[in-house]
Amino acid sequence: MRKIFAFTASAFALSALTLSAEASPTYVDNFRLVDHERVSHELYYYQDAPAIVLMTVTADSDFSVRAIEALADLRDEYAAEGVRFYLINPDATETRTEMSDAMAAVGVDMPVLMDARQLVSESLALETTGEVLVINPRTGFQLAYRGPVNGQVDGRGRTPYLANALDALIAGENVEMASVDMRRGDSVVLPHANTSLHQSISYAEDVAPILVERCGGCHVAGGIAPWELADYETIQGWAPMIREVIRTDRMPPYFPDFDHAGTFYNENELSPEEARTIVHWIEAGAPRGEGEDPLLDALEPLPEWPL
């Protein structure tokens, strides 16, 4: 009965993930990214903040420079209120070194979360640089505001959209204008965000081989991991958790800095392509699809403690 209940709960969770991947989110799922100085930041660690601000930037965007300067002014203004301010870079081609040089040129000290896998950027449906997302931890990490820092200049000056949103959240009130269209900014390219293509990912041919190669050393009978790569049903049951530990980069537990040249011994990191394959498959509902189950006979039990 316990196993049936677990799979039923997973099916419900997978259904929710499938829906959330198709549109702009209402709530933000947990994630962990390192910034341009390789400091780790995990969303759910900041649940005591009155608000969390994310703004999309890239190193080669002139519009990003002006937006960063405007955001830095607000960061200083709201520092005493405990609001957390972050930048997020969705460009998989830009390195931490390039982003560090860009921030040094701007002269602003603010963490830039580097989303090389683009999984977080996809789930946030990022579209342009300079776009601000305000997350409300007090309501389960609800997305409270989306749009520019300020409105365009007109006869009445700029409309302080972001400041108005932060004032409302700090006061415990609802944000009146929760969404404002971006009229400026450079386009964000997320080439793997087409959810219709995710349905074609094969469990047997695409997902299971990655799990065996990257996870099979621990998730095997006699291994150190708490559960085994036994079959498709097991993977389906753990699918929401697998998505969670990939988005927070907890699994596989392998943390060398790939920005430095060299070959690493016993390398076991998921490549961006492998991580996207697994997460996209889960967000598509973790379909069983055609073909034999490779997990049924892929891993032999460990006869003794491997160390």
Short mmCIF file of C-alpha atoms in Angstrom, two decimals:
data_model
loop_
_atom_site.label_atom_id
_atom_site.label_comp_id
_atom_site.label_asym_id
_atom_site.label_seq_id
_atom_site.Cartn_x
_atom_site.Cartn_y
_atom_site.Cartn_z
CA MET A 1 0.00 0.00 0.00
CA ARG A 2 2.83 2.40 0.87
CA LYS A 3 4.47 1.89 -2.56
CA ILE A 4 1.20 2.47 -4.42
CA PHE A 5 0.61 5.66 -2.45
CA ALA A 6 4.12 6.89 -3.25
CA PHE A 7 3.61 6.41 -6.97
CA THR A 8 0.19 8.07 -6.82
CA ALA A 9 1.69 11.10 -5.07
CA SER A 10 4.47 11.19 -7.65
CA ALA A 11 1.98 11.11 -10.50
CA PHE A 12 0.22 14.12 -8.98
CA ALA A 13 3.53 15.95 -8.58
CA LEU A 14 4.56 15.11 -12.13
CA SER A 15 1.26 16.46 -13.44
CA ALA A 16 1.90 19.75 -11.65
CA LEU A 17 5.41 19.93 -13.06
CA THR A 18 4.10 19.37 -16.57
CA LEU A 19 1.65 22.25 -16.23
CA SER A 20 4.23 24.60 -14.68
CA ALA A 21 6.66 24.04 -17.54
CA GLU A 22 4.24 25.32 -20.17
CA ALA A 23 3.69 28.92 -19.04
CA SER A 24 5.06 31.76 -16.96
CA PRO A 25 5.23 30.45 -13.40
CA THR A 26 3.04 31.54 -10.53
CA TYR A 27 5.39 30.03 -7.95
CA VAL A 28 9.15 29.49 -8.19
CA ASP A 29 10.55 26.03 -7.52
CA ASN A 30 13.69 25.65 -5.47
CA PHE A 31 17.02 25.91 -7.27
CA ARG A 32 20.69 26.37 -6.48
CA LEU A 33 23.19 28.22 -8.65
CA VAL A 34 26.71 29.50 -8.12
CA ASP A 35 27.45 33.12 -8.84
CA HIS A 36 30.23 34.67 -10.94
CA GLU A 37 32.59 34.32 -7.95
CA ARG A 38 31.53 30.69 -7.41
CA VAL A 39 29.58 31.32 -4.23
CA SER A 40 26.56 29.03 -3.87
CA HIS A 41 23.03 30.42 -3.51
CA GLU A 42 19.93 28.28 -2.94
CA LEU A 43 16.50 29.89 -3.17
CA TYR A 44 14.88 28.17 -0.19
CA TYR A 45 17.65 29.33 2.17
CA TYR A 46 16.17 32.83 2.00
CA GLN A 47 12.66 32.09 3.23
CA ASP A 48 12.98 34.74 5.96
CA ALA A 49 13.52 37.57 3.45
CA PRO A 50 10.54 39.87 2.77
CA ALA A 51 11.33 39.63 -0.95
CA ILE A 52 13.89 38.16 -3.36
CA VAL A 53 14.71 40.12 -6.49
CA LEU A 54 16.13 38.47 -9.63
CA MET A 55 17.10 40.43 -12.73
CA THR A 56 18.20 38.93 -16.05
CA VAL A 57 21.56 40.08 -17.38
CA THR A 58 24.26 38.98 -19.82
CA ALA A 59 27.86 40.09 -20.12
CA ASP A 60 27.49 41.35 -23.70
CA SER A 61 24.27 43.34 -23.22
CA ASP A 62 24.53 47.13 -23.10
CA PHE A 63 21.00 47.27 -21.75
CA SER A 64 22.10 45.03 -18.87
CA VAL A 65 24.63 47.65 -17.77
CA ARG A 66 22.00 50.37 -17.37
CA ALA A 67 19.59 47.98 -15.68
CA ILE A 68 22.26 46.82 -13.20
CA GLU A 69 23.01 50.39 -12.22
CA ALA A 70 19.31 51.10 -11.60
CA LEU A 71 18.93 47.91 -9.57
CA ALA A 72 22.03 48.67 -7.50
CA ASP A 73 20.48 51.97 -6.38
CA LEU A 74 17.41 50.11 -5.12
CA ARG A 75 19.56 47.43 -3.50
CA ASP A 76 21.26 50.08 -1.40
CA GLU A 77 17.91 51.69 -0.57
CA TYR A 78 16.31 48.44 0.63
CA ALA A 79 19.36 46.85 2.28
CA ALA A 80 18.08 47.56 5.79
CA GLU A 81 14.77 45.83 4.99
CA GLY A 82 16.45 42.48 4.30
CA VAL A 83 15.47 42.26 0.63
CA ARG A 84 17.79 39.93 -1.32
CA PHE A 85 19.01 41.16 -4.71
CA TYR A 86 20.48 38.89 -7.39
CA LEU A 87 21.28 38.98 -11.06
CA ILE A 88 20.87 35.84 -13.18
CA ASN A 89 22.75 35.07 -16.39
CA PRO A 90 20.87 32.64 -18.68
CA ASP A 91 23.55 32.64 -21.43
CA ALA A 92 25.11 29.17 -21.49
CA THR A 93 28.02 30.43 -23.60
CA GLU A 94 29.27 33.06 -21.13
CA THR A 95 31.80 32.11 -18.45
CA ARG A 96 32.15 33.31 -14.89
CA THR A 97 35.33 35.12 -15.88
CA GLU A 98 33.51 37.06 -18.60
CA MET A 99 30.74 37.96 -16.19
CA SER A 100 33.26 39.00 -13.52
CA ASP A 101 34.97 41.31 -16.02
CA ALA A 102 31.60 42.80 -17.01
CA MET A 103 30.61 43.45 -13.39
CA ALA A 104 34.00 45.02 -12.67
CA ALA A 105 33.49 47.36 -15.63
CA VAL A 106 30.06 48.37 -14.28
CA GLY A 107 31.50 48.86 -10.80
CA VAL A 108 28.65 47.07 -9.02
CA ASP A 109 29.13 44.30 -6.46
CA MET A 110 26.09 42.04 -6.79
CA PRO A 111 25.90 38.23 -7.18
CA VAL A 112 25.32 37.04 -10.75
CA LEU A 113 23.81 33.54 -10.72
CA MET A 114 25.26 31.58 -13.64
CA ASP A 115 22.64 29.28 -15.21
CA ALA A 116 24.79 27.27 -17.63
CA ARG A 117 22.19 24.48 -17.85
CA GLN A 118 19.42 27.05 -18.46
CA LEU A 119 16.97 24.93 -16.48
CA VAL A 120 16.19 27.69 -14.01
CA SER A 121 15.89 30.29 -16.77
CA GLU A 122 13.49 28.00 -18.65
CA SER A 123 11.31 27.44 -15.59
CA LEU A 124 11.22 31.20 -14.99
CA ALA A 125 10.37 31.81 -18.67
CA LEU A 126 13.03 34.52 -18.99
CA GLU A 127 12.74 36.53 -22.20
CA THR A 128 14.81 39.74 -22.08
CA THR A 129 17.72 41.28 -20.22
CA GLY A 130 16.73 43.81 -17.59
CA GLU A 131 13.60 41.84 -16.70
CA VAL A 132 12.96 41.75 -12.94
CA LEU A 133 11.24 38.97 -11.02
CA VAL A 134 10.22 39.52 -7.41
CA ILE A 135 9.65 36.40 -5.33
CA ASN A 136 7.64 36.43 -2.11
CA PRO A 137 8.97 33.78 0.32
CA ARG A 138 6.15 34.50 2.77
CA THR A 139 3.58 33.05 0.37
CA GLY A 140 5.46 29.92 -0.65
CA PHE A 141 7.87 31.65 -3.06
CA GLN A 142 5.09 33.13 -5.12
CA LEU A 143 6.07 35.30 -8.09
CA ALA A 144 4.79 38.69 -6.92
CA TYR A 145 6.05 40.99 -9.70
CA ARG A 146 7.49 40.66 -13.20
CA GLY A 147 8.64 43.54 -15.37
CA PRO A 148 11.15 46.42 -15.56
CA VAL A 149 12.77 48.24 -12.66
CA ASN A 150 11.07 51.48 -13.70
CA GLY A 151 8.65 52.64 -16.35
CA GLN A 152 9.64 54.72 -19.35
CA VAL A 153 10.28 58.42 -18.92
CA ASP A 154 7.22 60.56 -19.64
CA GLY A 155 5.87 63.91 -18.51
CA ARG A 156 5.37 62.58 -14.99
CA GLY A 157 8.80 60.96 -14.71
CA ARG A 158 9.45 57.24 -14.26
CA THR A 159 6.97 54.87 -12.65
CA PRO A 160 8.84 53.01 -9.86
CA TYR A 161 7.29 49.60 -10.53
CA LEU A 162 9.87 47.57 -8.60
CA ALA A 163 10.00 49.93 -5.63
CA ASN A 164 6.21 49.90 -5.42
CA ALA A 165 6.21 46.09 -5.41
CA LEU A 166 8.85 45.92 -2.68
CA ASP A 167 7.03 48.48 -0.52
CA ALA A 168 3.86 46.40 -0.74
CA LEU A 169 5.59 43.14 0.20
CA ILE A 170 7.47 44.71 3.10
CA ALA A 171 4.15 46.08 4.38
CA GLY A 172 2.54 42.63 4.01
CA GLU A 173 0.22 43.81 1.24
CA ASN A 174 -0.57 42.57 -2.25
CA VAL A 175 1.32 44.04 -5.19
CA GLU A 176 -1.13 46.15 -7.21
CA MET A 177 0.67 45.86 -10.56
CA ALA A 178 2.10 42.34 -10.61
CA SER A 179 3.07 42.28 -14.30
CA VAL A 180 4.42 44.99 -16.61
CA ASP A 181 5.45 44.38 -20.21
CA MET A 182 9.11 44.83 -21.06
CA ARG A 183 9.45 47.41 -23.83
CA ARG A 184 13.23 47.27 -23.98
CA GLY A 185 16.01 44.76 -23.42
CA ASP A 186 18.01 42.21 -25.38
CA SER A 187 16.38 38.87 -26.15
CA VAL A 188 17.27 35.82 -24.07
CA VAL A 189 17.87 32.68 -26.15
CA LEU A 190 16.69 29.42 -24.55
CA PRO A 191 16.99 26.90 -27.40
CA HIS A 192 15.84 23.89 -25.36
CA ALA A 193 12.68 25.41 -23.86
CA ASN A 194 10.26 23.93 -26.44
CA THR A 195 8.09 21.74 -24.21
CA SER A 196 6.46 20.00 -27.19
CA LEU A 197 9.82 18.38 -27.97
CA HIS A 198 10.26 17.10 -24.44
CA GLN A 199 7.52 14.51 -25.02
CA SER A 200 9.81 12.77 -27.52
CA ILE A 201 12.57 12.10 -24.96
CA SER A 202 12.90 8.33 -24.61
CA TYR A 203 13.17 6.76 -21.17
CA ALA A 204 14.81 3.62 -22.57
CA GLU A 205 17.21 5.28 -25.03
CA ASP A 206 17.91 8.71 -23.51
CA VAL A 207 17.22 8.79 -19.77
CA ALA A 208 18.04 5.34 -18.40
CA PRO A 209 21.57 5.21 -19.90
CA ILE A 210 22.44 8.54 -18.23
CA LEU A 211 21.14 7.29 -14.88
CA VAL A 212 23.18 4.10 -15.17
CA GLU A 213 26.40 5.91 -16.09
CA ARG A 214 26.17 8.87 -13.71
CA CYS A 215 24.18 7.43 -10.79
CA GLY A 216 24.72 3.68 -10.94
CA GLY A 217 27.89 3.71 -8.86
CA CYS A 218 25.91 4.60 -5.72
CA HIS A 219 22.24 3.85 -6.53
CA VAL A 220 22.75 0.07 -6.70
CA ALA A 221 22.10 -2.84 -4.37
CA GLY A 222 24.82 -2.64 -1.72
CA GLY A 223 25.68 0.93 -2.68
CA ILE A 224 25.83 3.99 -0.46
CA ALA A 225 22.68 5.63 -1.89
CA PRO A 226 19.32 5.13 -0.07
CA TRP A 227 17.52 3.64 -3.09
CA GLU A 228 18.40 1.58 -6.16
CA LEU A 229 18.05 2.09 -9.90
CA ALA A 230 15.86 -0.99 -10.06
CA ASP A 231 13.32 -0.28 -12.81
CA TYR A 232 11.18 2.38 -14.46
CA GLU A 233 8.58 2.31 -11.67
CA THR A 234 11.27 3.20 -9.13
CA ILE A 235 12.48 6.12 -11.24
CA GLN A 236 8.91 7.35 -11.72
CA GLY A 237 8.39 7.28 -7.96
CA TRP A 238 11.50 9.32 -7.32
CA ALA A 239 11.12 11.61 -10.35
CA PRO A 240 10.14 14.85 -8.50
CA MET A 241 13.07 14.37 -6.12
CA ILE A 242 15.45 13.66 -9.01
CA ARG A 243 14.38 16.95 -10.59
CA GLU A 244 14.89 18.73 -7.27
CA VAL A 245 18.43 17.41 -6.67
CA ILE A 246 19.48 18.26 -10.23
CA ARG A 247 18.08 21.81 -10.00
CA THR A 248 19.93 22.29 -6.70
CA ASP A 249 23.03 20.51 -8.08
CA ARG A 250 23.20 18.13 -5.13
CA MET A 251 23.42 15.07 -7.33
CA PRO A 252 25.71 13.71 -8.56
CA PRO A 253 27.91 15.05 -5.72
CA TYR A 254 30.79 16.31 -7.84
CA PHE A 255 31.90 19.93 -7.59
CA PRO A 256 35.17 20.78 -9.41
CA ASP A 257 35.34 24.15 -11.13
CA PHE A 258 35.00 23.48 -14.86
CA ASP A 259 36.00 27.06 -15.70
CA HIS A 260 39.58 25.98 -15.06
CA ALA A 261 41.36 24.01 -17.78
CA GLY A 262 42.35 20.44 -17.11
CA THR A 263 41.08 16.89 -16.89
CA PHE A 264 39.52 15.73 -13.65
CA TYR A 265 40.03 12.25 -12.26
CA ASN A 266 36.84 10.20 -11.75
CA GLU A 267 34.74 12.92 -13.37
CA ASN A 268 31.09 12.23 -12.66
CA GLU A 269 29.29 15.51 -13.31
CA LEU A 270 26.12 15.67 -15.37
CA SER A 271 26.75 17.60 -18.55
CA PRO A 272 24.26 20.42 -19.26
CA GLU A 273 22.75 18.26 -22.02
CA GLU A 274 22.34 15.27 -19.68
CA ALA A 275 20.80 17.40 -16.93
CA ARG A 276 18.34 18.96 -19.39
CA THR A 277 17.41 15.56 -20.79
CA ILE A 278 16.46 14.16 -17.39
CA VAL A 279 14.66 17.28 -16.12
CA HIS A 280 12.76 17.85 -19.37
CA TRP A 281 11.66 14.20 -19.38
CA ILE A 282 10.38 14.53 -15.81
CA GLU A 283 8.60 17.81 -16.58
CA ALA A 284 6.95 16.07 -19.53
CA GLY A 285 5.43 13.60 -17.08
CA ALA A 286 8.23 10.98 -17.06
CA PRO A 287 6.55 8.87 -19.79
CA ARG A 288 7.48 5.19 -20.00
CA GLY A 289 7.48 5.09 -23.79
CA GLU A 290 8.56 2.15 -25.91
CA GLY A 291 11.43 -0.30 -25.52
CA GLU A 292 12.78 -2.68 -22.90
CA ASP A 293 13.61 -1.31 -19.47
CA PRO A 294 17.43 -0.98 -19.40
CA LEU A 295 17.48 -0.82 -15.61
CA LEU A 296 16.20 -4.35 -15.11
CA ASP A 297 19.62 -5.90 -15.71
CA ALA A 298 21.96 -2.91 -16.06
CA LEU A 299 23.54 -2.96 -12.59
CA GLU A 300 25.01 -5.85 -10.64
CA PRO A 301 24.76 -5.70 -6.83
CA LEU A 302 27.98 -4.66 -5.10
CA PRO A 303 29.47 -7.75 -3.39
CA GLU A 304 31.20 -5.68 -0.71
CA TRP A 305 31.86 -2.11 0.39
CA PRO A 306 33.64 -0.57 -2.62
CA LEU A 307 36.13 1.47 -0.57
#
